[in-house]
Amino acid sequence: MKLRDMLLYLASPLLFILGWELYYDIFIRNPFVLAPPSKVFITFIILLSGRVANFFMPLDALYSLYHYLMGFSIATLSGFTLGILAGYIESFRKSIYLLVEIIRPIPPIAWIPIAILLFKLTHEAAAFIIFIGAFFPVLLNTSTGASSVEKEYIEAAMTLGATKTSQILLKVVIPATLPSFLTGVRVGSGVAWMCVVAAELFGVSSYGLGYKIELGRMYHSPDIVISYMLMIGVVGLILDRMWTKLEETLLKWRRGITWGRSS
């Protein structure tokens, strides 16, 4: 990375931190209301080492990732399966359309009482909230991709001997839907990770980034709250880069076709 690009990337975070520090020194000056970035940085390092009672950030991050993977993996598998069927079979798409459009706008946090009633205060309750958040982006993107497959491709496959629906799905529809599906996975992953905080706030476990934010609030420690918020952002960035890299790797063939056309 060039020095100029690095400075551009760092400009807004550094300005934000400077403005935050100045705002604290001029207007707040109360560590129980808002912690300055200098104190947050020190607290963040201490929390990473586990030297604060009831707070060990690496373990909390692992618990949150566990909840994320539980909910997100189920959302991805079910969203992909139903999305392929809804995109390829028009009657199935029409049969679920109204139900999906009614449930989709309901915020995941509104499902917390239902999650507690169904699963009590368990890891499964947290996974359920995360599932709700991630499911619809995967479903809708996959369905859109499957319904956009050119009929000529399907007819060509049938001409070449793909007579069964399963053959058409495996050889034509699913490969053609992959770009849309991966976009849905990336969007769904971001929503799922944001839902982790809401899913853990109601105490499904004594560990987790979301739960420790609430615990920090109860202890009147803004520096702990902001440190855990920062960790959520860092892990979210890593997850997003991971899914972006996977998408780029799996779709190299599409980039090659695009460049070929433009040249």
PDB file of C-alpha atoms in Angstrom:
ATOM      1  CA  MET A   1       0.000   0.000   0.000  1.00  0.00           C
ATOM      2  CA  LYS A   2       1.316   3.435  -0.925  1.00  0.00           C
ATOM      3  CA  LEU A   3       2.024   5.972   1.822  1.00  0.00           C
ATOM      4  CA  ARG A   4      -0.550   8.382   0.366  1.00  0.00           C
ATOM      5  CA  ASP A   5      -3.267   5.727   0.422  1.00  0.00           C
ATOM      6  CA  MET A   6      -2.384   4.769   3.978  1.00  0.00           C
ATOM      7  CA  LEU A   7      -2.657   8.388   5.106  1.00  0.00           C
ATOM      8  CA  LEU A   8      -6.045   8.708   3.409  1.00  0.00           C
ATOM      9  CA  TYR A   9      -7.313   5.588   5.176  1.00  0.00           C
ATOM     10  CA  LEU A  10      -6.076   6.842   8.551  1.00  0.00           C
ATOM     11  CA  ALA A  11      -7.238  10.446   8.148  1.00  0.00           C
ATOM     12  CA  SER A  12     -10.863  10.070   9.237  1.00  0.00           C
ATOM     13  CA  PRO A  13     -10.165   7.760  12.242  1.00  0.00           C
ATOM     14  CA  LEU A  14      -7.430  10.082  13.518  1.00  0.00           C
ATOM     15  CA  LEU A  15      -9.615  13.172  13.104  1.00  0.00           C
ATOM     16  CA  PHE A  16     -12.472  11.381  14.859  1.00  0.00           C
ATOM     17  CA  ILE A  17     -10.234  10.421  17.801  1.00  0.00           C
ATOM     18  CA  LEU A  18      -8.841  13.958  18.037  1.00  0.00           C
ATOM     19  CA  GLY A  19     -12.326  15.492  17.996  1.00  0.00           C
ATOM     20  CA  TRP A  20     -13.506  12.984  20.589  1.00  0.00           C
ATOM     21  CA  GLU A  21     -10.588  13.797  22.926  1.00  0.00           C
ATOM     22  CA  LEU A  22     -11.128  17.551  22.549  1.00  0.00           C
ATOM     23  CA  TYR A  23     -14.876  17.230  23.113  1.00  0.00           C
ATOM     24  CA  TYR A  24     -14.255  15.260  26.303  1.00  0.00           C
ATOM     25  CA  ASP A  25     -11.674  17.747  27.622  1.00  0.00           C
ATOM     26  CA  ILE A  26     -13.845  20.789  26.850  1.00  0.00           C
ATOM     27  CA  PHE A  27     -17.419  19.659  27.552  1.00  0.00           C
ATOM     28  CA  ILE A  28     -17.487  16.395  29.532  1.00  0.00           C
ATOM     29  CA  ARG A  29     -14.538  15.864  31.875  1.00  0.00           C
ATOM     30  CA  ASN A  30     -16.442  13.101  33.665  1.00  0.00           C
ATOM     31  CA  PRO A  31     -15.238   9.505  33.121  1.00  0.00           C
ATOM     32  CA  PHE A  32     -18.597   8.139  34.301  1.00  0.00           C
ATOM     33  CA  VAL A  33     -20.398   9.890  31.432  1.00  0.00           C
ATOM     34  CA  LEU A  34     -17.996   9.360  28.535  1.00  0.00           C
ATOM     35  CA  ALA A  35     -14.475   7.957  28.502  1.00  0.00           C
ATOM     36  CA  PRO A  36     -11.790   9.749  26.441  1.00  0.00           C
ATOM     37  CA  PRO A  37     -10.057   7.730  23.709  1.00  0.00           C
ATOM     38  CA  SER A  38      -6.794   7.720  25.664  1.00  0.00           C
ATOM     39  CA  LYS A  39      -8.495   5.883  28.553  1.00  0.00           C
ATOM     40  CA  VAL A  40     -10.400   3.586  26.168  1.00  0.00           C
ATOM     41  CA  PHE A  41      -7.122   2.533  24.543  1.00  0.00           C
ATOM     42  CA  ILE A  42      -5.587   1.590  27.900  1.00  0.00           C
ATOM     43  CA  THR A  43      -8.747  -0.243  28.988  1.00  0.00           C
ATOM     44  CA  PHE A  44      -8.882  -2.101  25.679  1.00  0.00           C
ATOM     45  CA  ILE A  45      -5.347  -3.444  26.186  1.00  0.00           C
ATOM     46  CA  ILE A  46      -6.124  -4.449  29.778  1.00  0.00           C
ATOM     47  CA  LEU A  47      -9.331  -6.240  28.733  1.00  0.00           C
ATOM     48  CA  LEU A  48      -7.407  -8.182  26.110  1.00  0.00           C
ATOM     49  CA  SER A  49      -5.103  -9.484  28.824  1.00  0.00           C
ATOM     50  CA  GLY A  50      -7.985 -10.469  31.128  1.00  0.00           C
ATOM     51  CA  ARG A  51      -6.746  -8.463  34.100  1.00  0.00           C
ATOM     52  CA  VAL A  52     -10.221  -7.121  34.952  1.00  0.00           C
ATOM     53  CA  ALA A  53     -12.573  -9.290  37.018  1.00  0.00           C
ATOM     54  CA  ASN A  54     -15.465 -10.736  34.965  1.00  0.00           C
ATOM     55  CA  PHE A  55     -14.013  -9.363  31.717  1.00  0.00           C
ATOM     56  CA  PHE A  56     -11.823 -11.343  29.316  1.00  0.00           C
ATOM     57  CA  MET A  57     -12.309  -9.942  25.844  1.00  0.00           C
ATOM     58  CA  PRO A  58     -10.795 -12.790  23.739  1.00  0.00           C
ATOM     59  CA  LEU A  59     -13.073 -15.350  25.414  1.00  0.00           C
ATOM     60  CA  ASP A  60     -16.076 -13.055  25.005  1.00  0.00           C
ATOM     61  CA  ALA A  61     -15.269 -12.671  21.311  1.00  0.00           C
ATOM     62  CA  LEU A  62     -15.149 -16.459  20.910  1.00  0.00           C
ATOM     63  CA  TYR A  63     -18.563 -16.832  22.539  1.00  0.00           C
ATOM     64  CA  SER A  64     -20.001 -14.164  20.246  1.00  0.00           C
ATOM     65  CA  LEU A  65     -18.497 -15.881  17.215  1.00  0.00           C
ATOM     66  CA  TYR A  66     -20.066 -19.128  18.409  1.00  0.00           C
ATOM     67  CA  HIS A  67     -23.501 -17.492  18.537  1.00  0.00           C
ATOM     68  CA  TYR A  68     -22.855 -15.861  15.170  1.00  0.00           C
ATOM     69  CA  LEU A  69     -21.857 -19.123  13.507  1.00  0.00           C
ATOM     70  CA  MET A  70     -24.848 -20.989  14.951  1.00  0.00           C
ATOM     71  CA  GLY A  71     -27.403 -18.512  13.649  1.00  0.00           C
ATOM     72  CA  PHE A  72     -25.651 -17.518  10.451  1.00  0.00           C
ATOM     73  CA  SER A  73     -24.918 -21.051   9.229  1.00  0.00           C
ATOM     74  CA  ILE A  74     -28.568 -22.079   9.615  1.00  0.00           C
ATOM     75  CA  ALA A  75     -29.702 -18.848   7.939  1.00  0.00           C
ATOM     76  CA  THR A  76     -27.318 -19.406   5.031  1.00  0.00           C
ATOM     77  CA  LEU A  77     -28.342 -23.018   4.411  1.00  0.00           C
ATOM     78  CA  SER A  78     -32.078 -22.400   4.705  1.00  0.00           C
ATOM     79  CA  GLY A  79     -31.948 -19.087   2.831  1.00  0.00           C
ATOM     80  CA  PHE A  80     -30.008 -20.662  -0.026  1.00  0.00           C
ATOM     81  CA  THR A  81     -32.306 -23.689  -0.300  1.00  0.00           C
ATOM     82  CA  LEU A  82     -35.551 -21.730  -0.168  1.00  0.00           C
ATOM     83  CA  GLY A  83     -34.090 -19.006  -2.387  1.00  0.00           C
ATOM     84  CA  ILE A  84     -33.209 -21.473  -5.136  1.00  0.00           C
ATOM     85  CA  LEU A  85     -36.675 -23.026  -4.974  1.00  0.00           C
ATOM     86  CA  ALA A  86     -38.421 -19.638  -4.899  1.00  0.00           C
ATOM     87  CA  GLY A  87     -36.364 -18.356  -7.807  1.00  0.00           C
ATOM     88  CA  TYR A  88     -36.806 -21.428  -9.994  1.00  0.00           C
ATOM     89  CA  ILE A  89     -40.373 -22.508  -9.134  1.00  0.00           C
ATOM     90  CA  GLU A  90     -42.784 -19.621  -9.655  1.00  0.00           C
ATOM     91  CA  SER A  91     -45.668 -21.261  -7.792  1.00  0.00           C
ATOM     92  CA  PHE A  92     -43.476 -21.766  -4.722  1.00  0.00           C
ATOM     93  CA  ARG A  93     -42.312 -18.145  -4.882  1.00  0.00           C
ATOM     94  CA  LYS A  94     -45.911 -16.927  -4.947  1.00  0.00           C
ATOM     95  CA  SER A  95     -46.893 -19.214  -2.080  1.00  0.00           C
ATOM     96  CA  ILE A  96     -44.280 -17.765   0.310  1.00  0.00           C
ATOM     97  CA  TYR A  97     -44.273 -14.161  -0.961  1.00  0.00           C
ATOM     98  CA  LEU A  98     -46.879 -12.740   1.423  1.00  0.00           C
ATOM     99  CA  LEU A  99     -45.453 -14.493   4.485  1.00  0.00           C
ATOM    100  CA  VAL A 100     -41.920 -13.306   3.703  1.00  0.00           C
ATOM    101  CA  GLU A 101     -42.991  -9.711   3.079  1.00  0.00           C
ATOM    102  CA  ILE A 102     -44.929  -9.592   6.354  1.00  0.00           C
ATOM    103  CA  ILE A 103     -42.153 -11.059   8.508  1.00  0.00           C
ATOM    104  CA  ARG A 104     -39.163  -9.413   6.787  1.00  0.00           C
ATOM    105  CA  PRO A 105     -39.722  -5.835   8.096  1.00  0.00           C
ATOM    106  CA  ILE A 106     -39.936  -6.983  11.729  1.00  0.00           C
ATOM    107  CA  PRO A 107     -36.641  -6.004  13.436  1.00  0.00           C
ATOM    108  CA  PRO A 108     -34.669  -8.942  14.866  1.00  0.00           C
ATOM    109  CA  ILE A 109     -34.693  -7.315  18.303  1.00  0.00           C
ATOM    110  CA  ALA A 110     -38.506  -7.568  18.338  1.00  0.00           C
ATOM    111  CA  TRP A 111     -38.132 -11.359  18.300  1.00  0.00           C
ATOM    112  CA  ILE A 112     -36.303 -11.436  21.651  1.00  0.00           C
ATOM    113  CA  PRO A 113     -39.437 -12.257  23.722  1.00  0.00           C
ATOM    114  CA  ILE A 114     -40.303 -15.071  21.292  1.00  0.00           C
ATOM    115  CA  ALA A 115     -36.731 -16.379  21.458  1.00  0.00           C
ATOM    116  CA  ILE A 116     -36.838 -16.459  25.260  1.00  0.00           C
ATOM    117  CA  LEU A 117     -40.209 -18.219  25.278  1.00  0.00           C
ATOM    118  CA  LEU A 118     -39.038 -20.826  22.773  1.00  0.00           C
ATOM    119  CA  PHE A 119     -35.476 -21.452  23.948  1.00  0.00           C
ATOM    120  CA  LYS A 120     -35.259 -19.864  27.430  1.00  0.00           C
ATOM    121  CA  LEU A 121     -31.961 -18.096  28.215  1.00  0.00           C
ATOM    122  CA  THR A 122     -29.770 -20.387  26.116  1.00  0.00           C
ATOM    123  CA  HIS A 123     -27.256 -20.134  23.296  1.00  0.00           C
ATOM    124  CA  GLU A 124     -30.016 -21.264  20.949  1.00  0.00           C
ATOM    125  CA  ALA A 125     -32.036 -18.152  21.829  1.00  0.00           C
ATOM    126  CA  ALA A 126     -29.141 -15.934  20.730  1.00  0.00           C
ATOM    127  CA  ALA A 127     -28.678 -17.986  17.563  1.00  0.00           C
ATOM    128  CA  PHE A 128     -32.383 -17.579  16.776  1.00  0.00           C
ATOM    129  CA  ILE A 129     -32.143 -13.759  16.832  1.00  0.00           C
ATOM    130  CA  ILE A 130     -29.053 -13.884  14.614  1.00  0.00           C
ATOM    131  CA  PHE A 131     -30.806 -16.306  12.261  1.00  0.00           C
ATOM    132  CA  ILE A 132     -33.732 -13.892  11.844  1.00  0.00           C
ATOM    133  CA  GLY A 133     -31.362 -11.070  10.927  1.00  0.00           C
ATOM    134  CA  ALA A 134     -29.303 -13.026   8.393  1.00  0.00           C
ATOM    135  CA  PHE A 135     -31.984 -15.171   6.771  1.00  0.00           C
ATOM    136  CA  PHE A 136     -33.786 -12.640   4.598  1.00  0.00           C
ATOM    137  CA  PRO A 137     -30.755 -11.077   2.837  1.00  0.00           C
ATOM    138  CA  VAL A 138     -29.602 -14.575   1.823  1.00  0.00           C
ATOM    139  CA  LEU A 139     -33.095 -15.676   0.785  1.00  0.00           C
ATOM    140  CA  LEU A 140     -33.927 -12.599  -1.294  1.00  0.00           C
ATOM    141  CA  ASN A 141     -30.556 -12.327  -3.055  1.00  0.00           C
ATOM    142  CA  THR A 142     -30.541 -16.033  -3.879  1.00  0.00           C
ATOM    143  CA  SER A 143     -34.129 -15.928  -5.118  1.00  0.00           C
ATOM    144  CA  THR A 144     -33.385 -12.910  -7.316  1.00  0.00           C
ATOM    145  CA  GLY A 145     -30.333 -14.625  -8.778  1.00  0.00           C
ATOM    146  CA  ALA A 146     -32.178 -17.882  -9.464  1.00  0.00           C
ATOM    147  CA  SER A 147     -35.128 -16.128 -11.112  1.00  0.00           C
ATOM    148  CA  SER A 148     -32.766 -14.125 -13.344  1.00  0.00           C
ATOM    149  CA  VAL A 149     -31.169 -17.163 -15.010  1.00  0.00           C
ATOM    150  CA  GLU A 150     -31.590 -16.873 -18.780  1.00  0.00           C
ATOM    151  CA  LYS A 151     -34.107 -19.334 -20.200  1.00  0.00           C
ATOM    152  CA  GLU A 152     -31.706 -19.985 -23.075  1.00  0.00           C
ATOM    153  CA  TYR A 153     -29.230 -21.552 -20.631  1.00  0.00           C
ATOM    154  CA  ILE A 154     -31.884 -23.894 -19.261  1.00  0.00           C
ATOM    155  CA  GLU A 155     -33.061 -24.830 -22.756  1.00  0.00           C
ATOM    156  CA  ALA A 156     -29.472 -25.485 -23.828  1.00  0.00           C
ATOM    157  CA  ALA A 157     -28.932 -27.754 -20.821  1.00  0.00           C
ATOM    158  CA  MET A 158     -32.107 -29.672 -21.620  1.00  0.00           C
ATOM    159  CA  THR A 159     -30.951 -30.055 -25.220  1.00  0.00           C
ATOM    160  CA  LEU A 160     -27.683 -31.512 -23.937  1.00  0.00           C
ATOM    161  CA  GLY A 161     -29.533 -34.113 -21.864  1.00  0.00           C
ATOM    162  CA  ALA A 162     -30.363 -32.428 -18.548  1.00  0.00           C
ATOM    163  CA  THR A 163     -33.972 -33.588 -18.367  1.00  0.00           C
ATOM    164  CA  LYS A 164     -34.440 -33.836 -14.590  1.00  0.00           C
ATOM    165  CA  THR A 165     -35.107 -30.789 -12.425  1.00  0.00           C
ATOM    166  CA  SER A 166     -32.228 -31.751 -10.139  1.00  0.00           C
ATOM    167  CA  GLN A 167     -29.830 -31.782 -13.101  1.00  0.00           C
ATOM    168  CA  ILE A 168     -30.956 -28.340 -14.256  1.00  0.00           C
ATOM    169  CA  LEU A 169     -30.613 -26.942 -10.750  1.00  0.00           C
ATOM    170  CA  LEU A 170     -27.145 -28.403 -10.186  1.00  0.00           C
ATOM    171  CA  LYS A 171     -25.690 -27.669 -13.622  1.00  0.00           C
ATOM    172  CA  VAL A 172     -27.343 -24.369 -14.545  1.00  0.00           C
ATOM    173  CA  VAL A 173     -29.365 -22.570 -11.890  1.00  0.00           C
ATOM    174  CA  ILE A 174     -27.077 -22.925  -8.861  1.00  0.00           C
ATOM    175  CA  PRO A 175     -23.838 -21.954 -10.685  1.00  0.00           C
ATOM    176  CA  ALA A 176     -25.583 -18.957 -12.265  1.00  0.00           C
ATOM    177  CA  THR A 177     -26.996 -17.922  -8.888  1.00  0.00           C
ATOM    178  CA  LEU A 178     -23.638 -18.036  -7.090  1.00  0.00           C
ATOM    179  CA  PRO A 179     -22.798 -14.298  -7.475  1.00  0.00           C
ATOM    180  CA  SER A 180     -26.162 -13.204  -6.054  1.00  0.00           C
ATOM    181  CA  PHE A 181     -25.955 -15.801  -3.290  1.00  0.00           C
ATOM    182  CA  LEU A 182     -22.498 -14.633  -2.207  1.00  0.00           C
ATOM    183  CA  THR A 183     -23.708 -11.037  -2.133  1.00  0.00           C
ATOM    184  CA  GLY A 184     -26.549 -12.150   0.118  1.00  0.00           C
ATOM    185  CA  VAL A 185     -24.100 -14.033   2.337  1.00  0.00           C
ATOM    186  CA  ARG A 186     -21.928 -10.958   2.761  1.00  0.00           C
ATOM    187  CA  VAL A 187     -24.891  -8.702   3.544  1.00  0.00           C
ATOM    188  CA  GLY A 188     -26.411 -11.335   5.816  1.00  0.00           C
ATOM    189  CA  SER A 189     -23.120 -11.753   7.648  1.00  0.00           C
ATOM    190  CA  GLY A 190     -23.014  -8.047   8.450  1.00  0.00           C
ATOM    191  CA  VAL A 191     -26.585  -8.067   9.725  1.00  0.00           C
ATOM    192  CA  ALA A 192     -25.941 -11.252  11.717  1.00  0.00           C
ATOM    193  CA  TRP A 193     -22.927  -9.750  13.455  1.00  0.00           C
ATOM    194  CA  MET A 194     -24.897  -6.605  14.327  1.00  0.00           C
ATOM    195  CA  CYS A 195     -27.591  -8.832  15.821  1.00  0.00           C
ATOM    196  CA  VAL A 196     -25.043 -10.461  18.138  1.00  0.00           C
ATOM    197  CA  VAL A 197     -25.223  -7.522  20.548  1.00  0.00           C
ATOM    198  CA  ALA A 198     -29.022  -7.606  20.754  1.00  0.00           C
ATOM    199  CA  ALA A 199     -28.954 -11.397  21.030  1.00  0.00           C
ATOM    200  CA  GLU A 200     -26.563 -11.345  23.998  1.00  0.00           C
ATOM    201  CA  LEU A 201     -27.900  -8.335  25.889  1.00  0.00           C
ATOM    202  CA  PHE A 202     -30.618 -10.329  27.620  1.00  0.00           C
ATOM    203  CA  GLY A 203     -28.128 -12.666  29.284  1.00  0.00           C
ATOM    204  CA  VAL A 204     -28.063 -15.947  27.379  1.00  0.00           C
ATOM    205  CA  SER A 205     -24.573 -16.496  28.763  1.00  0.00           C
ATOM    206  CA  SER A 206     -22.096 -14.981  31.202  1.00  0.00           C
ATOM    207  CA  TYR A 207     -19.813 -14.378  28.227  1.00  0.00           C
ATOM    208  CA  GLY A 208     -20.139 -12.576  24.919  1.00  0.00           C
ATOM    209  CA  LEU A 209     -19.331  -9.100  23.612  1.00  0.00           C
ATOM    210  CA  GLY A 210     -22.945  -7.941  23.772  1.00  0.00           C
ATOM    211  CA  TYR A 211     -23.445  -9.185  27.325  1.00  0.00           C
ATOM    212  CA  LYS A 212     -20.261  -7.473  28.519  1.00  0.00           C
ATOM    213  CA  ILE A 213     -21.448  -4.172  27.042  1.00  0.00           C
ATOM    214  CA  GLU A 214     -24.507  -4.425  29.278  1.00  0.00           C
ATOM    215  CA  LEU A 215     -22.322  -5.469  32.224  1.00  0.00           C
ATOM    216  CA  GLY A 216     -20.055  -2.472  31.629  1.00  0.00           C
ATOM    217  CA  ARG A 217     -23.107  -0.201  31.642  1.00  0.00           C
ATOM    218  CA  MET A 218     -24.244  -1.702  34.952  1.00  0.00           C
ATOM    219  CA  TYR A 219     -20.757  -1.009  36.370  1.00  0.00           C
ATOM    220  CA  HIS A 220     -20.948   2.618  35.089  1.00  0.00           C
ATOM    221  CA  SER A 221     -17.761   2.073  33.077  1.00  0.00           C
ATOM    222  CA  PRO A 222     -18.012   3.823  29.691  1.00  0.00           C
ATOM    223  CA  ASP A 223     -14.417   2.849  28.918  1.00  0.00           C
ATOM    224  CA  ILE A 224     -15.351  -0.853  29.136  1.00  0.00           C
ATOM    225  CA  VAL A 225     -18.510  -0.323  27.077  1.00  0.00           C
ATOM    226  CA  ILE A 226     -16.655   1.515  24.319  1.00  0.00           C
ATOM    227  CA  SER A 227     -13.786  -1.005  24.357  1.00  0.00           C
ATOM    228  CA  TYR A 228     -16.227  -3.837  23.687  1.00  0.00           C
ATOM    229  CA  MET A 229     -17.943  -1.755  21.014  1.00  0.00           C
ATOM    230  CA  LEU A 230     -14.545  -1.317  19.385  1.00  0.00           C
ATOM    231  CA  MET A 231     -13.915  -5.072  19.478  1.00  0.00           C
ATOM    232  CA  ILE A 232     -17.285  -5.681  17.818  1.00  0.00           C
ATOM    233  CA  GLY A 233     -16.262  -3.291  15.049  1.00  0.00           C
ATOM    234  CA  VAL A 234     -12.853  -4.927  14.592  1.00  0.00           C
ATOM    235  CA  VAL A 235     -14.280  -8.453  14.401  1.00  0.00           C
ATOM    236  CA  GLY A 236     -17.024  -7.230  12.061  1.00  0.00           C
ATOM    237  CA  LEU A 237     -14.408  -5.720   9.753  1.00  0.00           C
ATOM    238  CA  ILE A 238     -12.433  -8.981   9.727  1.00  0.00           C
ATOM    239  CA  LEU A 239     -15.571 -10.986   8.898  1.00  0.00           C
ATOM    240  CA  ASP A 240     -16.487  -8.606   6.092  1.00  0.00           C
ATOM    241  CA  ARG A 241     -12.987  -8.784   4.588  1.00  0.00           C
ATOM    242  CA  MET A 242     -13.089 -12.573   4.856  1.00  0.00           C
ATOM    243  CA  TRP A 243     -16.393 -12.860   2.965  1.00  0.00           C
ATOM    244  CA  THR A 244     -15.241 -10.298   0.401  1.00  0.00           C
ATOM    245  CA  LYS A 245     -12.056 -12.280  -0.231  1.00  0.00           C
ATOM    246  CA  LEU A 246     -14.049 -15.508  -0.559  1.00  0.00           C
ATOM    247  CA  GLU A 247     -16.412 -13.832  -3.017  1.00  0.00           C
ATOM    248  CA  GLU A 248     -13.508 -12.538  -5.110  1.00  0.00           C
ATOM    249  CA  THR A 249     -11.843 -15.965  -5.109  1.00  0.00           C
ATOM    250  CA  LEU A 250     -14.962 -17.880  -6.137  1.00  0.00           C
ATOM    251  CA  LEU A 251     -15.954 -15.350  -8.787  1.00  0.00           C
ATOM    252  CA  LYS A 252     -12.627 -14.958 -10.568  1.00  0.00           C
ATOM    253  CA  TRP A 253     -14.251 -16.441 -13.663  1.00  0.00           C
ATOM    254  CA  ARG A 254     -16.817 -13.631 -13.719  1.00  0.00           C
ATOM    255  CA  ARG A 255     -14.162 -10.928 -13.467  1.00  0.00           C
ATOM    256  CA  GLY A 256     -12.322 -12.533 -16.344  1.00  0.00           C
ATOM    257  CA  ILE A 257     -15.425 -12.481 -18.502  1.00  0.00           C
ATOM    258  CA  THR A 258     -16.126  -8.853 -17.613  1.00  0.00           C
ATOM    259  CA  TRP A 259     -12.606  -7.721 -18.461  1.00  0.00           C
ATOM    260  CA  GLY A 260     -12.701  -9.712 -21.655  1.00  0.00           C
ATOM    261  CA  ARG A 261     -15.817  -7.915 -22.794  1.00  0.00           C
ATOM    262  CA  SER A 262     -14.458  -4.508 -22.000  1.00  0.00           C
ATOM    263  CA  SER A 263     -11.182  -5.042 -23.803  1.00  0.00           C
TER     264      SER A 263
END
